[in-house]
Amino acid sequence: MATQWEYKIVETLVSAGHNGPDQIEEFMAYINELGAQGWELVTDTIIYTKGWQTTQYPVVLFKRPTLHE
């Protein structure tokens, strides 16, 4: 049987050019916690929304196998 996956999208406003070391360390701790829960980082991207102005949301995508009994 093929592996089935579940996915998690996490918005992040962390950027080395715009945040201090504390925010980056906090985010690293969070994604390490996700890794300990079995989540694997797949990719990062930016989601754009359009309205009266374009907004950018940097996100990271994680996946892990579903836990079927």
PDB file of N, CA and C in Angstrom:
ATOM      1  N   MET A   1       0.845  -1.179   0.000  1.00  0.00           N
ATOM      2  CA  MET A   1       0.000   0.000   0.000  1.00  0.00           C
ATOM      3  C   MET A   1       0.894   1.247   0.000  1.00  0.00           C
ATOM      4  N   ALA A   2       0.517   2.212  -0.788  1.00  0.00           N
ATOM      5  CA  ALA A   2       1.295   3.455  -0.877  1.00  0.00           C
ATOM      6  C   ALA A   2       1.146   4.276   0.401  1.00  0.00           C
ATOM      7  N   THR A   3       2.195   4.978   0.744  1.00  0.00           N
ATOM      8  CA  THR A   3       2.165   5.844   1.918  1.00  0.00           C
ATOM      9  C   THR A   3       1.189   6.986   1.692  1.00  0.00           C
ATOM     10  N   GLN A   4       0.356   7.245   2.691  1.00  0.00           N
ATOM     11  CA  GLN A   4      -0.529   8.405   2.652  1.00  0.00           C
ATOM     12  C   GLN A   4       0.057   9.472   3.557  1.00  0.00           C
ATOM     13  N   TRP A   5      -0.077  10.731   3.142  1.00  0.00           N
ATOM     14  CA  TRP A   5       0.554  11.834   3.847  1.00  0.00           C
ATOM     15  C   TRP A   5      -0.478  12.811   4.384  1.00  0.00           C
ATOM     16  N   GLU A   6      -0.124  13.445   5.473  1.00  0.00           N
ATOM     17  CA  GLU A   6      -0.864  14.621   5.922  1.00  0.00           C
ATOM     18  C   GLU A   6       0.103  15.795   5.842  1.00  0.00           C
ATOM     19  N   TYR A   7      -0.450  16.975   5.659  1.00  0.00           N
ATOM     20  CA  TYR A   7       0.371  18.158   5.411  1.00  0.00           C
ATOM     21  C   TYR A   7       0.056  19.257   6.410  1.00  0.00           C
ATOM     22  N   LYS A   8       1.045  20.089   6.657  1.00  0.00           N
ATOM     23  CA  LYS A   8       0.900  21.226   7.567  1.00  0.00           C
ATOM     24  C   LYS A   8       1.587  22.415   6.916  1.00  0.00           C
ATOM     25  N   ILE A   9       0.869  23.545   6.857  1.00  0.00           N
ATOM     26  CA  ILE A   9       1.446  24.790   6.357  1.00  0.00           C
ATOM     27  C   ILE A   9       1.635  25.713   7.547  1.00  0.00           C
ATOM     28  N   VAL A  10       2.845  26.235   7.691  1.00  0.00           N
ATOM     29  CA  VAL A  10       3.175  27.122   8.802  1.00  0.00           C
ATOM     30  C   VAL A  10       3.605  28.469   8.231  1.00  0.00           C
ATOM     31  N   GLU A  11       2.887  29.518   8.630  1.00  0.00           N
ATOM     32  CA  GLU A  11       3.271  30.864   8.208  1.00  0.00           C
ATOM     33  C   GLU A  11       4.443  31.320   9.060  1.00  0.00           C
ATOM     34  N   THR A  12       5.392  31.960   8.434  1.00  0.00           N
ATOM     35  CA  THR A  12       6.534  32.475   9.174  1.00  0.00           C
ATOM     36  C   THR A  12       6.862  33.875   8.712  1.00  0.00           C
ATOM     37  N   LEU A  13       7.108  34.734   9.644  1.00  0.00           N
ATOM     38  CA  LEU A  13       7.552  36.082   9.322  1.00  0.00           C
ATOM     39  C   LEU A  13       9.017  36.234   9.683  1.00  0.00           C
ATOM     40  N   VAL A  14       9.685  35.104   9.924  1.00  0.00           N
ATOM     41  CA  VAL A  14      11.088  35.122  10.313  1.00  0.00           C
ATOM     42  C   VAL A  14      11.951  35.319   9.075  1.00  0.00           C
ATOM     43  N   SER A  15      12.832  36.279   9.148  1.00  0.00           N
ATOM     44  CA  SER A  15      13.781  36.554   8.072  1.00  0.00           C
ATOM     45  C   SER A  15      15.045  37.091   8.704  1.00  0.00           C
ATOM     46  N   ALA A  16      16.172  36.550   8.318  1.00  0.00           N
ATOM     47  CA  ALA A  16      17.435  36.974   8.926  1.00  0.00           C
ATOM     48  C   ALA A  16      17.667  38.468   8.767  1.00  0.00           C
ATOM     49  N   GLY A  17      17.135  39.065   7.719  1.00  0.00           N
ATOM     50  CA  GLY A  17      17.338  40.490   7.501  1.00  0.00           C
ATOM     51  C   GLY A  17      16.386  41.372   8.282  1.00  0.00           C
ATOM     52  N   HIS A  18      15.297  40.789   8.820  1.00  0.00           N
ATOM     53  CA  HIS A  18      14.271  41.606   9.458  1.00  0.00           C
ATOM     54  C   HIS A  18      13.998  41.234  10.906  1.00  0.00           C
ATOM     55  N   ASN A  19      14.522  40.158  11.380  1.00  0.00           N
ATOM     56  CA  ASN A  19      14.289  39.714  12.747  1.00  0.00           C
ATOM     57  C   ASN A  19      15.617  39.511  13.446  1.00  0.00           C
ATOM     58  N   GLY A  20      15.574  39.611  14.743  1.00  0.00           N
ATOM     59  CA  GLY A  20      16.777  39.382  15.523  1.00  0.00           C
ATOM     60  C   GLY A  20      17.003  37.909  15.787  1.00  0.00           C
ATOM     61  N   PRO A  21      18.130  37.597  16.407  1.00  0.00           N
ATOM     62  CA  PRO A  21      18.470  36.198  16.699  1.00  0.00           C
ATOM     63  C   PRO A  21      17.430  35.494  17.564  1.00  0.00           C
ATOM     64  N   ASP A  22      16.748  36.225  18.460  1.00  0.00           N
ATOM     65  CA  ASP A  22      15.761  35.582  19.330  1.00  0.00           C
ATOM     66  C   ASP A  22      14.601  34.998  18.529  1.00  0.00           C
ATOM     67  N   GLN A  23      14.097  35.740  17.548  1.00  0.00           N
ATOM     68  CA  GLN A  23      12.986  35.244  16.739  1.00  0.00           C
ATOM     69  C   GLN A  23      13.416  34.051  15.896  1.00  0.00           C
ATOM     70  N   ILE A  24      14.614  34.104  15.376  1.00  0.00           N
ATOM     71  CA  ILE A  24      15.109  32.990  14.567  1.00  0.00           C
ATOM     72  C   ILE A  24      15.297  31.750  15.434  1.00  0.00           C
ATOM     73  N   GLU A  25      15.861  31.915  16.623  1.00  0.00           N
ATOM     74  CA  GLU A  25      16.046  30.780  17.541  1.00  0.00           C
ATOM     75  C   GLU A  25      14.698  30.191  17.950  1.00  0.00           C
ATOM     76  N   GLU A  26      13.707  31.045  18.193  1.00  0.00           N
ATOM     77  CA  GLU A  26      12.372  30.573  18.568  1.00  0.00           C
ATOM     78  C   GLU A  26      11.752  29.757  17.429  1.00  0.00           C
ATOM     79  N   PHE A  27      11.902  30.239  16.204  1.00  0.00           N
ATOM     80  CA  PHE A  27      11.364  29.512  15.059  1.00  0.00           C
ATOM     81  C   PHE A  27      12.096  28.187  14.863  1.00  0.00           C
ATOM     82  N   MET A  28      13.411  28.192  15.023  1.00  0.00           N
ATOM     83  CA  MET A  28      14.183  26.949  14.904  1.00  0.00           C
ATOM     84  C   MET A  28      13.734  25.931  15.944  1.00  0.00           C
ATOM     85  N   ALA A  29      13.483  26.376  17.166  1.00  0.00           N
ATOM     86  CA  ALA A  29      12.998  25.472  18.208  1.00  0.00           C
ATOM     87  C   ALA A  29      11.648  24.879  17.805  1.00  0.00           C
ATOM     88  N   TYR A  30      10.784  25.706  17.220  1.00  0.00           N
ATOM     89  CA  TYR A  30       9.464  25.238  16.798  1.00  0.00           C
ATOM     90  C   TYR A  30       9.577  24.188  15.692  1.00  0.00           C
ATOM     91  N   ILE A  31      10.397  24.443  14.668  1.00  0.00           N
ATOM     92  CA  ILE A  31      10.476  23.453  13.592  1.00  0.00           C
ATOM     93  C   ILE A  31      11.221  22.193  14.042  1.00  0.00           C
ATOM     94  N   ASN A  32      12.120  22.311  15.001  1.00  0.00           N
ATOM     95  CA  ASN A  32      12.740  21.108  15.572  1.00  0.00           C
ATOM     96  C   ASN A  32      11.710  20.290  16.342  1.00  0.00           C
ATOM     97  N   GLU A  33      10.782  20.967  17.013  1.00  0.00           N
ATOM     98  CA  GLU A  33       9.698  20.274  17.715  1.00  0.00           C
ATOM     99  C   GLU A  33       8.812  19.534  16.709  1.00  0.00           C
ATOM    100  N   LEU A  34       8.505  20.190  15.596  1.00  0.00           N
ATOM    101  CA  LEU A  34       7.723  19.516  14.555  1.00  0.00           C
ATOM    102  C   LEU A  34       8.469  18.291  14.026  1.00  0.00           C
ATOM    103  N   GLY A  35       9.772  18.406  13.837  1.00  0.00           N
ATOM    104  CA  GLY A  35      10.572  17.269  13.390  1.00  0.00           C
ATOM    105  C   GLY A  35      10.504  16.110  14.373  1.00  0.00           C
ATOM    106  N   ALA A  36      10.525  16.418  15.661  1.00  0.00           N
ATOM    107  CA  ALA A  36      10.423  15.375  16.688  1.00  0.00           C
ATOM    108  C   ALA A  36       9.054  14.698  16.653  1.00  0.00           C
ATOM    109  N   GLN A  37       8.043  15.401  16.138  1.00  0.00           N
ATOM    110  CA  GLN A  37       6.691  14.842  16.013  1.00  0.00           C
ATOM    111  C   GLN A  37       6.502  14.094  14.688  1.00  0.00           C
ATOM    112  N   GLY A  38       7.581  13.989  13.905  1.00  0.00           N
ATOM    113  CA  GLY A  38       7.515  13.237  12.659  1.00  0.00           C
ATOM    114  C   GLY A  38       7.281  14.068  11.414  1.00  0.00           C
ATOM    115  N   TRP A  39       7.182  15.395  11.558  1.00  0.00           N
ATOM    116  CA  TRP A  39       6.980  16.265  10.400  1.00  0.00           C
ATOM    117  C   TRP A  39       8.303  16.477   9.677  1.00  0.00           C
ATOM    118  N   GLU A  40       8.256  16.418   8.359  1.00  0.00           N
ATOM    119  CA  GLU A  40       9.432  16.639   7.512  1.00  0.00           C
ATOM    120  C   GLU A  40       9.206  17.912   6.697  1.00  0.00           C
ATOM    121  N   LEU A  41      10.183  18.813   6.711  1.00  0.00           N
ATOM    122  CA  LEU A  41      10.089  20.036   5.923  1.00  0.00           C
ATOM    123  C   LEU A  41      10.196  19.684   4.443  1.00  0.00           C
ATOM    124  N   VAL A  42       9.201  20.089   3.666  1.00  0.00           N
ATOM    125  CA  VAL A  42       9.162  19.782   2.239  1.00  0.00           C
ATOM    126  C   VAL A  42       9.700  20.952   1.428  1.00  0.00           C
ATOM    127  N   THR A  43       9.183  22.148   1.684  1.00  0.00           N
ATOM    128  CA  THR A  43       9.592  23.314   0.906  1.00  0.00           C
ATOM    129  C   THR A  43       9.166  24.590   1.619  1.00  0.00           C
ATOM    130  N   ASP A  44       9.685  25.688   1.133  1.00  0.00           N
ATOM    131  CA  ASP A  44       9.207  26.993   1.572  1.00  0.00           C
ATOM    132  C   ASP A  44       8.770  27.756   0.329  1.00  0.00           C
ATOM    133  N   THR A  45       7.827  28.651   0.510  1.00  0.00           N
ATOM    134  CA  THR A  45       7.320  29.432  -0.615  1.00  0.00           C
ATOM    135  C   THR A  45       6.670  30.697  -0.082  1.00  0.00           C
ATOM    136  N   ILE A  46       6.208  31.515  -0.978  1.00  0.00           N
ATOM    137  CA  ILE A  46       5.487  32.728  -0.603  1.00  0.00           C
ATOM    138  C   ILE A  46       4.108  32.661  -1.238  1.00  0.00           C
ATOM    139  N   ILE A  47       3.078  32.858  -0.421  1.00  0.00           N
ATOM    140  CA  ILE A  47       1.708  32.930  -0.914  1.00  0.00           C
ATOM    141  C   ILE A  47       1.364  34.405  -1.081  1.00  0.00           C
ATOM    142  N   TYR A  48       0.844  34.740  -2.237  1.00  0.00           N
ATOM    143  CA  TYR A  48       0.467  36.124  -2.523  1.00  0.00           C
ATOM    144  C   TYR A  48      -1.053  36.254  -2.509  1.00  0.00           C
ATOM    145  N   THR A  49      -1.549  37.316  -1.885  1.00  0.00           N
ATOM    146  CA  THR A  49      -2.965  37.637  -1.957  1.00  0.00           C
ATOM    147  C   THR A  49      -3.094  39.006  -2.598  1.00  0.00           C
ATOM    148  N   LYS A  50      -4.163  39.182  -3.329  1.00  0.00           N
ATOM    149  CA  LYS A  50      -4.372  40.467  -3.999  1.00  0.00           C
ATOM    150  C   LYS A  50      -5.645  41.102  -3.467  1.00  0.00           C
ATOM    151  N   GLY A  51      -5.585  42.353  -3.268  1.00  0.00           N
ATOM    152  CA  GLY A  51      -6.715  43.167  -2.850  1.00  0.00           C
ATOM    153  C   GLY A  51      -6.364  44.578  -3.249  1.00  0.00           C
ATOM    154  N   TRP A  52      -6.566  45.499  -2.348  1.00  0.00           N
ATOM    155  CA  TRP A  52      -6.153  46.868  -2.666  1.00  0.00           C
ATOM    156  C   TRP A  52      -4.643  46.989  -2.664  1.00  0.00           C
ATOM    157  N   GLN A  53      -3.983  45.991  -2.085  1.00  0.00           N
ATOM    158  CA  GLN A  53      -2.530  45.882  -2.201  1.00  0.00           C
ATOM    159  C   GLN A  53      -2.167  44.406  -2.149  1.00  0.00           C
ATOM    160  N   THR A  54      -1.036  44.058  -2.712  1.00  0.00           N
ATOM    161  CA  THR A  54      -0.585  42.668  -2.688  1.00  0.00           C
ATOM    162  C   THR A  54       0.093  42.393  -1.354  1.00  0.00           C
ATOM    163  N   THR A  55      -0.296  41.291  -0.725  1.00  0.00           N
ATOM    164  CA  THR A  55       0.296  40.886   0.543  1.00  0.00           C
ATOM    165  C   THR A  55       1.049  39.583   0.325  1.00  0.00           C
ATOM    166  N   GLN A  56       2.203  39.469   0.953  1.00  0.00           N
ATOM    167  CA  GLN A  56       3.017  38.260   0.846  1.00  0.00           C
ATOM    168  C   GLN A  56       3.039  37.545   2.193  1.00  0.00           C
ATOM    169  N   TYR A  57       2.820  36.238   2.167  1.00  0.00           N
ATOM    170  CA  TYR A  57       2.888  35.410   3.361  1.00  0.00           C
ATOM    171  C   TYR A  57       3.930  34.320   3.148  1.00  0.00           C
ATOM    172  N   PRO A  58       5.111  34.465   3.741  1.00  0.00           N
ATOM    173  CA  PRO A  58       6.081  33.372   3.623  1.00  0.00           C
ATOM    174  C   PRO A  58       5.608  32.181   4.461  1.00  0.00           C
ATOM    175  N   VAL A  59       5.618  31.009   3.860  1.00  0.00           N
ATOM    176  CA  VAL A  59       5.166  29.801   4.543  1.00  0.00           C
ATOM    177  C   VAL A  59       6.160  28.669   4.316  1.00  0.00           C
ATOM    178  N   VAL A  60       6.115  27.693   5.203  1.00  0.00           N
ATOM    179  CA  VAL A  60       6.863  26.454   5.018  1.00  0.00           C
ATOM    180  C   VAL A  60       5.859  25.305   5.053  1.00  0.00           C
ATOM    181  N   LEU A  61       6.102  24.292   4.246  1.00  0.00           N
ATOM    182  CA  LEU A  61       5.213  23.148   4.129  1.00  0.00           C
ATOM    183  C   LEU A  61       5.908  21.923   4.710  1.00  0.00           C
ATOM    184  N   PHE A  62       5.187  21.224   5.586  1.00  0.00           N
ATOM    185  CA  PHE A  62       5.678  19.998   6.202  1.00  0.00           C
ATOM    186  C   PHE A  62       4.756  18.848   5.809  1.00  0.00           C
ATOM    187  N   LYS A  63       5.291  17.625   5.852  1.00  0.00           N
ATOM    188  CA  LYS A  63       4.470  16.437   5.645  1.00  0.00           C
ATOM    189  C   LYS A  63       4.932  15.350   6.606  1.00  0.00           C
ATOM    190  N   ARG A  64       4.016  14.410   6.863  1.00  0.00           N
ATOM    191  CA  ARG A  64       4.363  13.200   7.615  1.00  0.00           C
ATOM    192  C   ARG A  64       3.373  12.113   7.233  1.00  0.00           C
ATOM    193  N   PRO A  65       3.772  10.863   7.378  1.00  0.00           N
ATOM    194  CA  PRO A  65       2.849   9.775   7.063  1.00  0.00           C
ATOM    195  C   PRO A  65       1.646   9.821   8.003  1.00  0.00           C
ATOM    196  N   THR A  66       0.473   9.499   7.460  1.00  0.00           N
ATOM    197  CA  THR A  66      -0.710   9.435   8.314  1.00  0.00           C
ATOM    198  C   THR A  66      -0.619   8.193   9.176  1.00  0.00           C
ATOM    199  N   LEU A  67      -1.245   8.253  10.310  1.00  0.00           N
ATOM    200  CA  LEU A  67      -1.201   7.141  11.258  1.00  0.00           C
ATOM    201  C   LEU A  67      -2.500   6.350  11.163  1.00  0.00           C
ATOM    202  N   HIS A  68      -2.561   5.441  10.183  1.00  0.00           N
ATOM    203  CA  HIS A  68      -3.734   4.582  10.015  1.00  0.00           C
ATOM    204  C   HIS A  68      -3.545   3.315  10.824  1.00  0.00           C
ATOM    205  N   GLU A  69      -4.637   2.867  11.402  1.00  0.00           N
ATOM    206  CA  GLU A  69      -4.574   1.619  12.182  1.00  0.00           C
ATOM    207  C   GLU A  69      -4.909   0.433  11.325  1.00  0.00           C
TER     208      GLU A  69
END
